[in-house]
Amino acid sequence: MKGKWRQITHGGRITVEQKGQDVKLEIREVTRTDSGQYRCVASNKHGEIECTTELKVEEKKEAAVLEGDLRAKLKKTPSKQKSPKEGQEIDIVELLR
């Protein structure tokens, strides 16, 4: 339930999935109106138990805009790893010493 009385039903953006004794509530594309208190009530012949949680949805912060092409910036980044010059042979025995 959302709040004290509003029953949540499966459909649209909301999925309620039960596997054995586990139940999962999924809300896709949340909005600020989805914020609030949520309550899960389980009952059987022995009684009833409930659990509550608070959901707070905030506005999405805009990602920092990258100036220029990221690939071009990465190509300009100097590599820390030294590579042998083309055509130069590597003496493995000397390298292992």
PDB file of C-alpha atoms in Angstrom:
ATOM      1  CA  MET A   1       0.000   0.000   0.000  1.00  0.00           C
ATOM      2  CA  LYS A   2       1.076   3.576  -0.551  1.00  0.00           C
ATOM      3  CA  GLY A   3       0.351   5.638   2.517  1.00  0.00           C
ATOM      4  CA  LYS A   4      -2.128   4.126   4.932  1.00  0.00           C
ATOM      5  CA  TRP A   5      -4.871   2.935   2.611  1.00  0.00           C
ATOM      6  CA  ARG A   6      -4.052   3.122  -1.114  1.00  0.00           C
ATOM      7  CA  GLN A   7      -3.679  -0.424  -2.441  1.00  0.00           C
ATOM      8  CA  ILE A   8      -0.981  -0.776  -5.105  1.00  0.00           C
ATOM      9  CA  THR A   9      -1.975  -2.933  -8.065  1.00  0.00           C
ATOM     10  CA  HIS A  10       0.061  -4.535 -10.849  1.00  0.00           C
ATOM     11  CA  GLY A  11      -0.049  -2.662 -14.145  1.00  0.00           C
ATOM     12  CA  GLY A  12       1.466   0.223 -16.085  1.00  0.00           C
ATOM     13  CA  ARG A  13       4.703   1.340 -14.439  1.00  0.00           C
ATOM     14  CA  ILE A  14       4.117  -0.887 -11.407  1.00  0.00           C
ATOM     15  CA  THR A  15       5.072  -4.552 -11.210  1.00  0.00           C
ATOM     16  CA  VAL A  16       4.266  -6.731  -8.223  1.00  0.00           C
ATOM     17  CA  GLU A  17       6.049 -10.079  -8.517  1.00  0.00           C
ATOM     18  CA  GLN A  18       5.721 -12.984  -6.088  1.00  0.00           C
ATOM     19  CA  LYS A  19       8.148 -15.929  -5.971  1.00  0.00           C
ATOM     20  CA  GLY A  20       7.335 -18.287  -3.129  1.00  0.00           C
ATOM     21  CA  GLN A  21       7.324 -16.256   0.067  1.00  0.00           C
ATOM     22  CA  ASP A  22       9.153 -13.288  -1.500  1.00  0.00           C
ATOM     23  CA  VAL A  23       7.305 -10.391  -3.106  1.00  0.00           C
ATOM     24  CA  LYS A  24       8.966  -7.635  -5.139  1.00  0.00           C
ATOM     25  CA  LEU A  25       7.493  -4.216  -5.905  1.00  0.00           C
ATOM     26  CA  GLU A  26       9.025  -2.412  -8.880  1.00  0.00           C
ATOM     27  CA  ILE A  27       8.122   1.096  -9.987  1.00  0.00           C
ATOM     28  CA  ARG A  28       9.600   2.101 -13.334  1.00  0.00           C
ATOM     29  CA  GLU A  29      10.167   5.701 -14.439  1.00  0.00           C
ATOM     30  CA  VAL A  30       9.568   7.078 -10.953  1.00  0.00           C
ATOM     31  CA  THR A  31       8.384  10.624 -10.489  1.00  0.00           C
ATOM     32  CA  ARG A  32       8.276  12.899  -7.468  1.00  0.00           C
ATOM     33  CA  THR A  33       4.634  11.911  -6.941  1.00  0.00           C
ATOM     34  CA  ASP A  34       5.815   8.351  -6.197  1.00  0.00           C
ATOM     35  CA  SER A  35       7.533   9.701  -3.060  1.00  0.00           C
ATOM     36  CA  GLY A  36       5.930   8.783   0.215  1.00  0.00           C
ATOM     37  CA  GLN A  37       5.450   6.004   2.712  1.00  0.00           C
ATOM     38  CA  TYR A  38       4.994   2.443   1.453  1.00  0.00           C
ATOM     39  CA  ARG A  39       3.574  -0.315   3.609  1.00  0.00           C
ATOM     40  CA  CYS A  40       3.660  -4.074   3.131  1.00  0.00           C
ATOM     41  CA  VAL A  41       1.129  -6.133   5.087  1.00  0.00           C
ATOM     42  CA  ALA A  42       1.385  -9.918   5.323  1.00  0.00           C
ATOM     43  CA  SER A  43      -1.298 -11.963   7.007  1.00  0.00           C
ATOM     44  CA  ASN A  44      -2.279 -15.580   7.524  1.00  0.00           C
ATOM     45  CA  LYS A  45      -4.408 -17.582   9.972  1.00  0.00           C
ATOM     46  CA  HIS A  46      -1.917 -16.801  12.761  1.00  0.00           C
ATOM     47  CA  GLY A  47      -2.108 -13.039  12.443  1.00  0.00           C
ATOM     48  CA  GLU A  48      -0.754 -10.049  10.606  1.00  0.00           C
ATOM     49  CA  ILE A  49       2.562  -8.231  10.363  1.00  0.00           C
ATOM     50  CA  GLU A  50       3.554  -5.101   8.524  1.00  0.00           C
ATOM     51  CA  CYS A  51       6.663  -3.252   7.434  1.00  0.00           C
ATOM     52  CA  THR A  52       6.949   0.342   6.264  1.00  0.00           C
ATOM     53  CA  THR A  53       9.539   2.290   4.323  1.00  0.00           C
ATOM     54  CA  GLU A  54       9.868   5.816   3.002  1.00  0.00           C
ATOM     55  CA  LEU A  55      10.644   6.500  -0.670  1.00  0.00           C
ATOM     56  CA  LYS A  56      12.045   9.893  -1.633  1.00  0.00           C
ATOM     57  CA  VAL A  57      12.308  10.710  -5.338  1.00  0.00           C
ATOM     58  CA  GLU A  58      14.395  13.747  -6.229  1.00  0.00           C
ATOM     59  CA  GLU A  59      14.858  15.468  -9.565  1.00  0.00           C
ATOM     60  CA  LYS A  60      17.531  13.964 -11.750  1.00  0.00           C
ATOM     61  CA  LYS A  61      20.629  16.110 -11.783  1.00  0.00           C
ATOM     62  CA  GLU A  62      21.883  16.897 -15.247  1.00  0.00           C
ATOM     63  CA  ALA A  63      25.076  15.091 -16.207  1.00  0.00           C
ATOM     64  CA  ALA A  64      28.066  17.303 -16.805  1.00  0.00           C
ATOM     65  CA  VAL A  65      28.302  18.143 -20.476  1.00  0.00           C
ATOM     66  CA  LEU A  66      31.536  16.942 -22.037  1.00  0.00           C
ATOM     67  CA  GLU A  67      33.114  19.478 -24.295  1.00  0.00           C
ATOM     68  CA  GLY A  68      34.162  18.011 -27.612  1.00  0.00           C
ATOM     69  CA  ASP A  69      34.581  14.398 -28.561  1.00  0.00           C
ATOM     70  CA  LEU A  70      35.512  12.119 -25.654  1.00  0.00           C
ATOM     71  CA  ARG A  71      37.453   9.769 -27.936  1.00  0.00           C
ATOM     72  CA  ALA A  72      39.612  12.640 -29.137  1.00  0.00           C
ATOM     73  CA  LYS A  73      40.348  13.633 -25.544  1.00  0.00           C
ATOM     74  CA  LEU A  74      41.357  10.089 -24.668  1.00  0.00           C
ATOM     75  CA  LYS A  75      43.740   9.935 -27.624  1.00  0.00           C
ATOM     76  CA  LYS A  76      45.474  13.070 -26.332  1.00  0.00           C
ATOM     77  CA  THR A  77      45.926  11.580 -22.848  1.00  0.00           C
ATOM     78  CA  PRO A  78      49.558  10.473 -22.461  1.00  0.00           C
ATOM     79  CA  SER A  79      50.028   6.802 -21.736  1.00  0.00           C
ATOM     80  CA  LYS A  80      52.083   5.794 -18.707  1.00  0.00           C
ATOM     81  CA  GLN A  81      53.038   2.559 -20.394  1.00  0.00           C
ATOM     82  CA  LYS A  82      56.115   2.771 -22.588  1.00  0.00           C
ATOM     83  CA  SER A  83      56.028   0.783 -25.785  1.00  0.00           C
ATOM     84  CA  PRO A  84      59.004  -0.131 -27.955  1.00  0.00           C
ATOM     85  CA  LYS A  85      59.480   1.866 -31.094  1.00  0.00           C
ATOM     86  CA  GLU A  86      58.269   0.212 -34.268  1.00  0.00           C
ATOM     87  CA  GLY A  87      60.832  -2.049 -35.863  1.00  0.00           C
ATOM     88  CA  GLN A  88      62.923  -2.247 -32.687  1.00  0.00           C
ATOM     89  CA  GLU A  89      63.535  -5.795 -31.511  1.00  0.00           C
ATOM     90  CA  ILE A  90      63.039  -6.726 -27.879  1.00  0.00           C
ATOM     91  CA  ASP A  91      65.667  -8.893 -26.168  1.00  0.00           C
ATOM     92  CA  ILE A  92      63.467 -11.104 -23.949  1.00  0.00           C
ATOM     93  CA  VAL A  93      66.457 -12.501 -22.008  1.00  0.00           C
ATOM     94  CA  GLU A  94      67.664  -9.007 -21.187  1.00  0.00           C
ATOM     95  CA  LEU A  95      64.141  -7.954 -20.263  1.00  0.00           C
ATOM     96  CA  LEU A  96      63.781 -10.881 -17.836  1.00  0.00           C
ATOM     97  CA  ARG A  97      67.085 -10.072 -16.087  1.00  0.00           C
TER      98      ARG A  97
END
